[in-house]
Tab-separated table of N, CA and C in Angstrom:
chain	number	residue	atom	x	y	z
A	1	MET	N	204.456	2.603	239.494
A	1	MET	CA	204.026	2.650	238.113
A	1	MET	C	204.017	4.077	237.573
A	2	GLU	N	203.616	5.006	238.403
A	2	GLU	CA	203.494	6.384	237.960
A	2	GLU	C	204.821	6.932	237.452
A	3	ASP	N	205.936	6.517	238.090
A	3	ASP	CA	207.232	7.029	237.670
A	3	ASP	C	207.645	6.549	236.294
A	4	MET	N	206.984	5.527	235.760
A	4	MET	CA	207.320	4.999	234.438
A	4	MET	C	206.437	5.583	233.342
A	5	LYS	N	205.521	6.436	233.697
A	5	LYS	CA	204.496	6.876	232.761
A	5	LYS	C	205.038	7.263	231.386
A	6	ASN	N	206.091	8.035	231.318
A	6	ASN	CA	206.600	8.469	230.028
A	6	ASN	C	208.019	7.981	229.754
A	7	GLU	N	208.492	7.008	230.524
A	7	GLU	CA	209.830	6.477	230.274
A	7	GLU	C	209.847	5.704	228.962
A	8	VAL	N	210.974	5.748	228.299
A	8	VAL	CA	211.141	5.016	227.051
A	8	VAL	C	211.924	3.752	227.345
A	9	CYS	N	211.460	2.628	226.844
A	9	CYS	CA	212.131	1.352	227.059
A	9	CYS	C	213.002	1.044	225.852
A	10	VAL	N	214.317	1.136	226.034
A	10	VAL	CA	215.262	0.880	224.950
A	10	VAL	C	215.142	-0.574	224.475
A	11	GLN	N	214.880	-1.487	225.389
A	11	GLN	CA	214.820	-2.902	225.052
A	11	GLN	C	213.545	-3.267	224.292
A	12	CYS	N	212.583	-2.385	224.259
A	12	CYS	CA	211.317	-2.652	223.563
A	12	CYS	C	211.146	-1.734	222.367
A	13	GLU	N	212.226	-1.491	221.661
A	13	GLU	CA	212.144	-0.678	220.451
A	13	GLU	C	211.852	0.783	220.740
A	14	GLY	N	212.107	1.244	221.961
A	14	GLY	CA	212.017	2.655	222.261
A	14	GLY	C	210.631	3.242	222.408
A	15	HIS	N	209.588	2.414	222.510
A	15	HIS	CA	208.270	3.003	222.701
A	15	HIS	C	208.065	3.349	224.173
A	16	GLU	N	207.091	4.192	224.433
A	16	GLU	CA	206.809	4.571	225.807
A	16	GLU	C	206.034	3.465	226.494
A	17	HIS	N	206.264	3.319	227.784
A	17	HIS	CA	205.576	2.290	228.566
A	17	HIS	C	204.120	2.627	228.828
A	18	ARG	N	203.803	3.884	228.900
A	18	ARG	CA	202.455	4.330	229.247
A	18	ARG	C	201.991	3.710	230.566
A	19	GLY	N	202.920	3.685	231.525
A	19	GLY	CA	202.554	3.235	232.863
A	19	GLY	C	202.533	1.735	233.057
A	20	MET	N	202.940	0.960	232.082
A	20	MET	CA	202.898	-0.501	232.200
A	20	MET	C	204.311	-1.069	232.278
A	21	ARG	N	204.467	-2.118	233.033
A	21	ARG	CA	205.738	-2.849	233.078
A	21	ARG	C	205.647	-4.019	232.115
A	22	HIS	N	206.781	-4.372	231.543
A	22	HIS	CA	206.835	-5.505	230.625
A	22	HIS	C	207.431	-6.696	231.345
A	23	ARG	N	207.054	-7.882	230.924
A	23	ARG	CA	207.540	-9.097	231.577
A	23	ARG	C	209.058	-9.186	231.592
A	24	HIS	N	209.719	-8.728	230.544
A	24	HIS	CA	211.172	-8.857	230.505
A	24	HIS	C	211.851	-8.099	231.633
A	25	GLU	N	211.158	-7.135	232.207
A	25	GLU	CA	211.743	-6.372	233.306
A	25	GLU	C	211.799	-7.185	234.596
A	26	GLU	N	211.133	-8.334	234.622
A	26	GLU	CA	211.125	-9.188	235.801
A	26	GLU	C	212.382	-10.042	235.879
A	27	TYR	N	213.199	-10.056	234.833
A	27	TYR	CA	214.375	-10.919	234.772
A	27	TYR	C	215.651	-10.099	234.883
A	28	PRO	N	216.695	-10.691	235.489
A	28	PRO	CA	217.972	-9.969	235.586
A	28	PRO	C	218.574	-9.708	234.206
A	29	GLU	N	219.320	-8.637	234.080
A	29	GLU	CA	220.003	-8.294	232.828
A	29	GLU	C	220.855	-9.478	232.381
A	30	GLY	N	220.765	-9.857	231.127
A	30	GLY	CA	221.551	-10.959	230.582
A	30	GLY	C	220.921	-12.330	230.768
A	31	SER	N	219.791	-12.408	231.452
A	31	SER	CA	219.102	-13.681	231.652
A	31	SER	C	218.590	-14.198	230.315
A	32	LEU	N	218.815	-15.473	230.030
A	32	LEU	CA	218.340	-16.056	228.764
A	32	LEU	C	216.826	-15.968	228.635
A	33	VAL	N	216.131	-16.247	229.732
A	33	VAL	CA	214.668	-16.176	229.693
A	33	VAL	C	214.216	-14.742	229.429
A	34	GLY	N	214.872	-13.779	230.094
A	34	GLY	CA	214.542	-12.375	229.866
A	34	GLY	C	214.793	-11.969	228.423
A	35	MET	N	215.923	-12.417	227.876
A	35	MET	CA	216.246	-12.104	226.480
A	35	MET	C	215.220	-12.731	225.541
A	36	LEU	N	214.807	-13.961	225.841
A	36	LEU	CA	213.803	-14.643	225.027
A	36	LEU	C	212.478	-13.882	225.075
A	37	CYS	N	212.106	-13.425	226.271
A	37	CYS	CA	210.879	-12.627	226.410
A	37	CYS	C	210.973	-11.329	225.615
A	38	ARG	N	212.119	-10.631	225.723
A	38	ARG	CA	212.297	-9.379	224.984
A	38	ARG	C	212.217	-9.616	223.483
A	39	CYS	N	212.902	-10.669	223.019
A	39	CYS	CA	212.889	-10.971	221.580
A	39	CYS	C	211.474	-11.296	221.110
A	40	GLY	N	210.751	-12.077	221.914
A	40	GLY	CA	209.377	-12.415	221.553
A	40	GLY	C	208.494	-11.188	221.486
A	41	TYR	N	208.662	-10.307	222.457
A	41	TYR	CA	207.874	-9.084	222.497
A	41	TYR	C	208.150	-8.215	221.276
A	42	ILE	N	209.428	-8.005	220.997
A	42	ILE	CA	209.808	-7.154	219.868
A	42	ILE	C	209.382	-7.787	218.550
A	43	ALA	N	209.580	-9.098	218.407
A	43	ALA	CA	209.178	-9.791	217.176
A	43	ALA	C	207.679	-9.649	216.965
A	44	ASP	N	206.904	-9.771	218.033
A	44	ASP	CA	205.451	-9.634	217.927
A	44	ASP	C	205.072	-8.234	217.468
A	45	ARG	N	205.717	-7.211	218.015
A	45	ARG	CA	205.424	-5.829	217.634
A	45	ARG	C	205.871	-5.545	216.204
A	46	LYS	N	207.064	-6.012	215.831
A	46	LYS	CA	207.571	-5.769	214.485
A	46	LYS	C	206.737	-6.497	213.422
A	47	SER	N	206.115	-7.572	213.824
A	47	SER	CA	205.363	-8.377	212.860
A	47	SER	C	204.131	-7.654	212.336
A	48	GLY	N	203.654	-6.672	213.078
A	48	GLY	CA	202.432	-5.984	212.659
A	48	GLY	C	201.203	-6.846	212.878
A	49	ARG	N	201.381	-7.966	213.567
A	49	ARG	CA	200.278	-8.901	213.765
A	49	ARG	C	199.503	-8.631	215.034
A	50	HIS	N	199.877	-7.599	215.755
A	50	HIS	CA	199.225	-7.360	217.036
A	50	HIS	C	197.742	-7.033	216.850
A	51	ARG	N	197.454	-6.146	215.954
A	51	ARG	CA	196.076	-5.763	215.638
A	51	ARG	C	196.012	-5.354	214.185
A	52	GLY	N	194.840	-5.047	213.739
A	52	GLY	CA	194.682	-4.503	212.405
A	52	GLY	C	194.502	-5.553	211.333
A	53	GLN	N	194.593	-5.073	210.101
A	53	GLN	CA	194.275	-5.903	208.950
A	53	GLN	C	195.188	-7.114	208.816
A	54	LYS	N	196.489	-6.923	209.007
A	54	LYS	CA	197.412	-8.060	208.876
A	54	LYS	C	197.097	-9.141	209.899
A	55	ARG	N	196.793	-8.723	211.111
A	55	ARG	CA	196.475	-9.685	212.173
A	55	ARG	C	195.206	-10.454	211.832
A	56	ILE	N	194.214	-9.777	211.292
A	56	ILE	CA	192.968	-10.440	210.907
A	56	ILE	C	193.231	-11.462	209.808
A	57	LEU	N	194.007	-11.078	208.814
A	57	LEU	CA	194.339	-12.012	207.736
A	57	LEU	C	195.065	-13.233	208.286
A	58	GLN	N	195.974	-13.011	209.228
A	58	GLN	CA	196.733	-14.113	209.817
A	58	GLN	C	195.813	-15.050	210.592
A	59	ILE	N	194.894	-14.502	211.376
A	59	ILE	CA	193.952	-15.326	212.132
A	59	ILE	C	193.086	-16.133	211.175
A	60	LEU	N	192.627	-15.493	210.103
A	60	LEU	CA	191.791	-16.196	209.133
A	60	LEU	C	192.564	-17.269	208.379
A	61	LEU	N	193.852	-17.077	208.220
A	61	LEU	CA	194.672	-18.106	207.591
A	61	LEU	C	194.731	-19.337	208.502
A	62	ASP	N	194.808	-19.089	209.809
A	62	ASP	CA	194.849	-20.177	210.790
A	62	ASP	C	193.463	-20.773	211.056
A	63	SER	N	192.430	-19.956	210.990
A	63	SER	CA	191.042	-20.395	211.215
A	63	SER	C	190.225	-19.974	210.000
A	64	PRO	N	190.175	-20.808	208.963
A	64	PRO	CA	189.588	-20.415	207.681
A	64	PRO	C	188.142	-19.906	207.711
A	65	ARG	N	187.361	-20.309	208.700
A	65	ARG	CA	185.977	-19.846	208.794
A	65	ARG	C	185.697	-19.533	210.262
A	66	ILE	N	185.478	-18.261	210.531
A	66	ILE	CA	185.281	-17.825	211.913
A	66	ILE	C	184.179	-16.779	211.936
A	67	SER	N	183.431	-16.747	213.038
A	67	SER	CA	182.365	-15.743	213.125
A	67	SER	C	182.971	-14.383	213.431
A	68	GLN	N	182.259	-13.354	213.039
A	68	GLN	CA	182.727	-11.995	213.284
A	68	GLN	C	182.860	-11.755	214.782
A	69	LYS	N	181.954	-12.316	215.561
A	69	LYS	CA	181.999	-12.165	217.016
A	69	LYS	C	183.255	-12.824	217.590
A	70	GLU	N	183.574	-14.034	217.139
A	70	GLU	CA	184.775	-14.723	217.619
A	70	GLU	C	186.035	-13.936	217.272
A	71	LEU	N	186.071	-13.417	216.071
A	71	LEU	CA	187.220	-12.628	215.622
A	71	LEU	C	187.367	-11.361	216.471
A	72	THR	N	186.255	-10.717	216.752
A	72	THR	CA	186.241	-9.520	217.595
A	72	THR	C	186.782	-9.848	218.988
A	73	GLU	N	186.357	-10.977	219.535
A	73	GLU	CA	186.813	-11.382	220.868
A	73	GLU	C	188.297	-11.744	220.862
A	74	LYS	N	188.758	-12.419	219.815
A	74	LYS	CA	190.180	-12.792	219.725
A	74	LYS	C	191.079	-11.578	219.729
A	75	LEU	N	190.652	-10.538	219.045
A	75	LEU	CA	191.466	-9.322	218.942
A	75	LEU	C	191.179	-8.320	220.057
A	76	ASN	N	190.133	-8.602	220.832
A	76	ASN	CA	189.771	-7.727	221.939
A	76	ASN	C	189.560	-6.286	221.479
A	77	ILE	N	188.747	-6.126	220.424
A	77	ILE	CA	188.421	-4.780	219.946
A	77	ILE	C	186.909	-4.614	219.914
A	78	GLU	N	186.472	-3.404	219.759
A	78	GLU	CA	185.045	-3.090	219.738
A	78	GLU	C	184.402	-3.646	218.468
A	79	PRO	N	183.168	-4.130	218.564
A	79	PRO	CA	182.471	-4.659	217.377
A	79	PRO	C	182.388	-3.656	216.225
A	80	GLY	N	182.171	-2.378	216.542
A	80	GLY	CA	182.099	-1.358	215.496
A	80	GLY	C	183.417	-1.203	214.753
A	81	SER	N	184.515	-1.273	215.516
A	81	SER	CA	185.845	-1.189	214.901
A	81	SER	C	186.093	-2.394	214.003
A	82	MET	N	185.664	-3.558	214.457
A	82	MET	CA	185.840	-4.770	213.653
A	82	MET	C	185.059	-4.655	212.347
A	83	SER	N	183.843	-4.164	212.422
A	83	SER	CA	183.032	-3.995	211.209
A	83	SER	C	183.722	-3.075	210.207
A	84	GLU	N	184.300	-2.006	210.729
A	84	GLU	CA	184.982	-1.046	209.866
A	84	GLU	C	186.198	-1.682	209.173
A	85	VAL	N	187.006	-2.393	209.938
A	85	VAL	CA	188.201	-3.033	209.368
A	85	VAL	C	187.796	-4.106	208.360
A	86	LEU	N	186.778	-4.900	208.703
A	86	LEU	CA	186.323	-5.949	207.784
A	86	LEU	C	185.755	-5.354	206.492
A	87	SER	N	185.084	-4.213	206.605
A	87	SER	CA	184.571	-3.542	205.402
A	87	SER	C	185.716	-3.137	204.477
A	88	LYS	N	186.785	-2.614	205.078
A	88	LYS	CA	187.963	-2.228	204.280
A	88	LYS	C	188.579	-3.450	203.608
A	89	LEU	N	188.695	-4.548	204.353
A	89	LEU	CA	189.264	-5.774	203.786
A	89	LEU	C	188.351	-6.349	202.700
A	90	GLU	N	187.062	-6.211	202.910
A	90	GLU	CA	186.082	-6.676	201.916
A	90	GLU	C	186.190	-5.847	200.634
A	91	ASP	N	186.338	-4.528	200.795
A	91	ASP	CA	186.495	-3.638	199.641
A	91	ASP	C	187.756	-3.967	198.846
A	92	LYS	N	188.805	-4.415	199.546
A	92	LYS	CA	190.050	-4.797	198.884
A	92	LYS	C	189.986	-6.203	198.281
A	93	GLY	N	188.879	-6.907	198.532
A	93	GLY	CA	188.730	-8.259	198.001
A	93	GLY	C	189.494	-9.312	198.791
A	94	MET	N	189.812	-9.011	200.049
A	94	MET	CA	190.601	-9.933	200.875
A	94	MET	C	189.744	-10.907	201.678
A	95	VAL	N	188.560	-10.459	202.103
A	95	VAL	CA	187.673	-11.309	202.900
A	95	VAL	C	186.262	-11.287	202.324
A	96	ARG	N	185.509	-12.274	202.771
A	96	ARG	CA	184.100	-12.373	202.383
A	96	ARG	C	183.292	-12.562	203.670
A	97	ARG	N	182.201	-11.813	203.792
A	97	ARG	CA	181.293	-11.971	204.940
A	97	ARG	C	179.995	-12.563	204.414
A	98	GLU	N	179.559	-13.602	205.079
A	98	GLU	CA	178.276	-14.204	204.694
A	98	GLU	C	177.567	-14.735	205.925
A	99	ARG	N	176.267	-14.785	205.843
A	99	ARG	CA	175.467	-15.291	206.965
A	99	ARG	C	175.725	-16.788	207.128
A	100	ASP	N	175.755	-17.208	208.392
A	100	ASP	CA	175.906	-18.629	208.699
A	100	ASP	C	174.643	-19.358	208.240
A	101	THR	N	174.833	-20.498	207.614
A	101	THR	CA	173.675	-21.236	207.080
A	101	THR	C	172.819	-21.849	208.190
A	102	ILE	N	173.424	-22.123	209.340
A	102	ILE	CA	172.683	-22.731	210.449
A	102	ILE	C	172.070	-21.669	211.351
A	103	ASP	N	172.875	-20.686	211.734
A	103	ASP	CA	172.403	-19.602	212.593
A	103	ASP	C	172.499	-18.302	211.802
A	104	ARG	N	171.387	-17.872	211.234
A	104	ARG	CA	171.362	-16.709	210.339
A	104	ARG	C	171.749	-15.402	211.043
A	105	ARG	N	171.810	-15.404	212.365
A	105	ARG	CA	172.208	-14.196	213.087
A	105	ARG	C	173.715	-13.973	213.016
A	106	LYS	N	174.469	-15.026	212.760
A	106	LYS	CA	175.931	-14.966	212.735
A	106	LYS	C	176.448	-14.565	211.369
A	107	MET	N	177.484	-13.726	211.392
A	107	MET	CA	178.207	-13.398	210.165
A	107	MET	C	179.509	-14.192	210.193
A	108	MET	N	179.739	-14.979	209.160
A	108	MET	CA	180.945	-15.785	209.071
A	108	MET	C	181.933	-15.081	208.142
A	109	ILE	N	183.203	-15.104	208.538
A	109	ILE	CA	184.258	-14.429	207.786
A	109	ILE	C	185.181	-15.483	207.203
A	110	THR	N	185.478	-15.356	205.918
A	110	THR	CA	186.429	-16.256	205.253
A	110	THR	C	187.375	-15.415	204.396
A	111	LEU	N	188.545	-15.983	204.151
A	111	LEU	CA	189.510	-15.334	203.259
A	111	LEU	C	189.167	-15.648	201.811
A	112	THR	N	189.366	-14.689	200.949
A	112	THR	CA	189.290	-14.947	199.514
A	112	THR	C	190.667	-15.466	199.091
A	113	LYS	N	190.804	-15.832	197.861
A	113	LYS	CA	192.099	-16.271	197.331
A	113	LYS	C	193.130	-15.149	197.496
A	114	GLU	N	192.727	-13.915	197.194
A	114	GLU	CA	193.618	-12.765	197.345
A	114	GLU	C	194.030	-12.581	198.808
A	115	GLY	N	193.082	-12.771	199.727
A	115	GLY	CA	193.365	-12.665	201.149
A	115	GLY	C	194.328	-13.740	201.622
A	116	GLN	N	194.136	-14.958	201.121
A	116	GLN	CA	195.056	-16.056	201.467
A	116	GLN	C	196.465	-15.739	200.993
A	117	ASP	N	196.570	-15.268	199.762
A	117	ASP	CA	197.890	-14.929	199.207
A	117	ASP	C	198.560	-13.824	200.023
A	118	ALA	N	197.789	-12.794	200.394
A	118	ALA	CA	198.338	-11.683	201.170
A	118	ALA	C	198.785	-12.149	202.555
A	119	ALA	N	197.983	-12.996	203.197
A	119	ALA	CA	198.326	-13.504	204.530
A	119	ALA	C	199.582	-14.363	204.474
A	120	LYS	N	199.690	-15.203	203.455
A	120	LYS	CA	200.878	-16.057	203.305
A	120	LYS	C	202.108	-15.200	203.026
A	121	GLN	N	201.942	-14.181	202.207
A	121	GLN	CA	203.057	-13.291	201.880
A	121	GLN	C	203.542	-12.563	203.132
A	122	CYS	N	202.616	-12.120	203.963
A	122	CYS	CA	202.991	-11.453	205.227
A	122	CYS	C	203.779	-12.408	206.108
A	123	ALA	N	203.300	-13.639	206.223
A	123	ALA	CA	203.963	-14.628	207.081
A	123	ALA	C	205.346	-14.977	206.553
A	124	GLU	N	205.483	-15.124	205.239
A	124	GLU	CA	206.772	-15.484	204.650
A	124	GLU	C	207.776	-14.348	204.763
A	125	GLY	N	207.348	-13.123	204.512
A	125	GLY	CA	208.238	-11.975	204.572
A	125	GLY	C	208.629	-11.614	205.984
A	126	LEU	N	207.822	-12.042	206.942
A	126	LEU	CA	208.055	-11.714	208.339
A	126	LEU	C	209.397	-12.236	208.828
A	127	ASP	N	209.692	-13.511	208.602
A	127	ASP	CA	210.967	-14.085	209.043
A	127	ASP	C	212.137	-13.335	208.434
A	128	GLU	N	212.016	-13.033	207.160
A	128	GLU	CA	213.114	-12.352	206.475
A	128	GLU	C	213.373	-10.968	207.065
A	129	ASP	N	212.328	-10.208	207.310
A	129	ASP	CA	212.483	-8.856	207.838
A	129	ASP	C	213.045	-8.850	209.253
A	130	ILE	N	212.472	-9.660	210.122
A	130	ILE	CA	212.844	-9.650	211.526
A	130	ILE	C	214.206	-10.294	211.755
A	131	LEU	N	214.520	-11.305	210.976
A	131	LEU	CA	215.750	-12.070	211.196
A	131	LEU	C	216.839	-11.779	210.174
A	132	GLU	N	216.746	-10.651	209.492
A	132	GLU	CA	217.687	-10.353	208.412
A	132	GLU	C	219.141	-10.279	208.868
A	133	ILE	N	219.375	-9.990	210.128
A	133	ILE	CA	220.743	-9.888	210.640
A	133	ILE	C	221.416	-11.261	210.766
A	134	LEU	N	220.621	-12.335	210.817
A	134	LEU	CA	221.169	-13.681	210.998
A	134	LEU	C	221.514	-14.328	209.662
A	135	SER	N	222.566	-15.126	209.669
A	135	SER	CA	222.920	-15.904	208.469
A	135	SER	C	221.930	-17.066	208.351
A	136	ASP	N	221.929	-17.736	207.211
A	136	ASP	CA	221.043	-18.888	207.024
A	136	ASP	C	221.334	-19.972	208.059
A	137	GLU	N	222.618	-20.198	208.360
A	137	GLU	CA	222.992	-21.211	209.362
A	137	GLU	C	222.485	-20.830	210.751
A	138	GLU	N	222.599	-19.540	211.092
A	138	GLU	CA	222.124	-19.077	212.394
A	138	GLU	C	220.602	-19.206	212.496
A	139	LYS	N	219.907	-18.886	211.413
A	139	LYS	CA	218.443	-19.043	211.405
A	139	LYS	C	218.065	-20.499	211.615
A	140	GLU	N	218.770	-21.408	210.953
A	140	GLU	CA	218.481	-22.836	211.095
A	140	GLU	C	218.771	-23.303	212.520
A	141	SER	N	219.873	-22.846	213.098
A	141	SER	CA	220.212	-23.207	214.491
A	141	SER	C	219.141	-22.682	215.448
A	142	LEU	N	218.743	-21.436	215.246
A	142	LEU	CA	217.710	-20.841	216.095
A	142	LEU	C	216.412	-21.627	215.979
A	143	LYS	N	216.053	-21.987	214.765
A	143	LYS	CA	214.836	-22.765	214.527
A	143	LYS	C	214.894	-24.100	215.269
A	144	GLN	N	216.039	-24.770	215.233
A	144	GLN	CA	216.193	-26.055	215.916
A	144	GLN	C	216.117	-25.891	217.432
A	145	ILE	N	216.780	-24.869	217.952
A	145	ILE	CA	216.774	-24.633	219.398
A	145	ILE	C	215.365	-24.311	219.884
A	146	LEU	N	214.692	-23.392	219.190
A	146	LEU	CA	213.335	-23.016	219.593
A	146	LEU	C	212.381	-24.201	219.453
A	147	GLY	N	212.552	-24.988	218.393
A	147	GLY	CA	211.730	-26.186	218.204
A	147	GLY	C	211.920	-27.173	219.339
A	148	LYS	N	213.164	-27.339	219.774
A	148	LYS	CA	213.476	-28.245	220.886
A	148	LYS	C	212.808	-27.762	222.175
A	149	LEU	N	212.900	-26.462	222.443
A	149	LEU	CA	212.257	-25.907	223.629
A	149	LEU	C	210.744	-26.097	223.582
A	150	LEU	N	210.150	-25.754	222.452
A	150	LEU	CA	208.693	-25.875	222.322
A	150	LEU	C	208.230	-27.316	222.484
A	151	GLU	N	208.937	-28.237	221.885
A	151	GLU	CA	208.576	-29.653	221.995
A	151	GLU	C	208.661	-30.120	223.446
A	152	HIS	N	209.718	-29.712	224.141
A	152	HIS	CA	209.881	-30.075	225.550
A	152	HIS	C	208.734	-29.509	226.396
A	153	TRP	N	208.413	-28.232	226.181
A	153	TRP	CA	207.346	-27.600	226.955
A	153	TRP	C	205.990	-28.232	226.651
A	154	ARG	N	205.766	-28.579	225.394
A	154	ARG	CA	204.494	-29.246	225.035
A	154	ARG	C	204.395	-30.606	225.714
A	155	ALA	N	205.496	-31.345	225.727
A	155	ALA	CA	205.514	-32.660	226.371
A	155	ALA	C	205.241	-32.521	227.865
A	156	GLU	N	205.843	-31.513	228.502
A	156	GLU	CA	205.595	-31.262	229.925
A	156	GLU	C	204.116	-30.959	230.169
A	157	ARG	N	203.555	-30.169	229.298
A	157	ARG	CA	202.140	-29.791	229.460
A	157	ARG	C	201.220	-30.999	229.303
A	158	ARG	N	201.551	-31.901	228.364
A	158	ARG	CA	200.734	-33.099	228.161
A	158	ARG	C	200.772	-34.012	229.379
A	159	LYS	N	201.856	-33.993	230.137
A	159	LYS	CA	201.998	-34.840	231.319
A	159	LYS	C	201.084	-34.401	232.448
A	160	ARG	N	200.704	-33.138	232.465
A	160	ARG	CA	199.877	-32.612	233.558
A	160	ARG	C	198.493	-33.155	233.554
């Protein structure tokens, strides 16, 4: 691991490894699974959804009412950092924090209309930005192939 400390990974958008190996390195060059892992990794990083305000908006779009503690745990960040980011989003009119009506110790986070619009806009623009090199037909083919894989894997999981 030490020898990779400052190596740059061309397949991961050129960022430094900082001593960590990526899953795609476990697969032989040209492996479909390895390529799928690399694409997923890069798409996740390019999406800006890894952490920060966009990621919070996206989570809230998927989970319309969530406690601040749950959100903090989902993102694996410090509670103080979460408070700071939520304050910024609140100042922008994107989220609302209110005490839970049942457990007054909990702070519940919800999206405002502006926050919903921003989260949807991020999600819609994401496909266009990341997949801009593909034609409409290629995007549709990719969508069908990935959908087929996901459906198969879900069916396998249900059988267990």
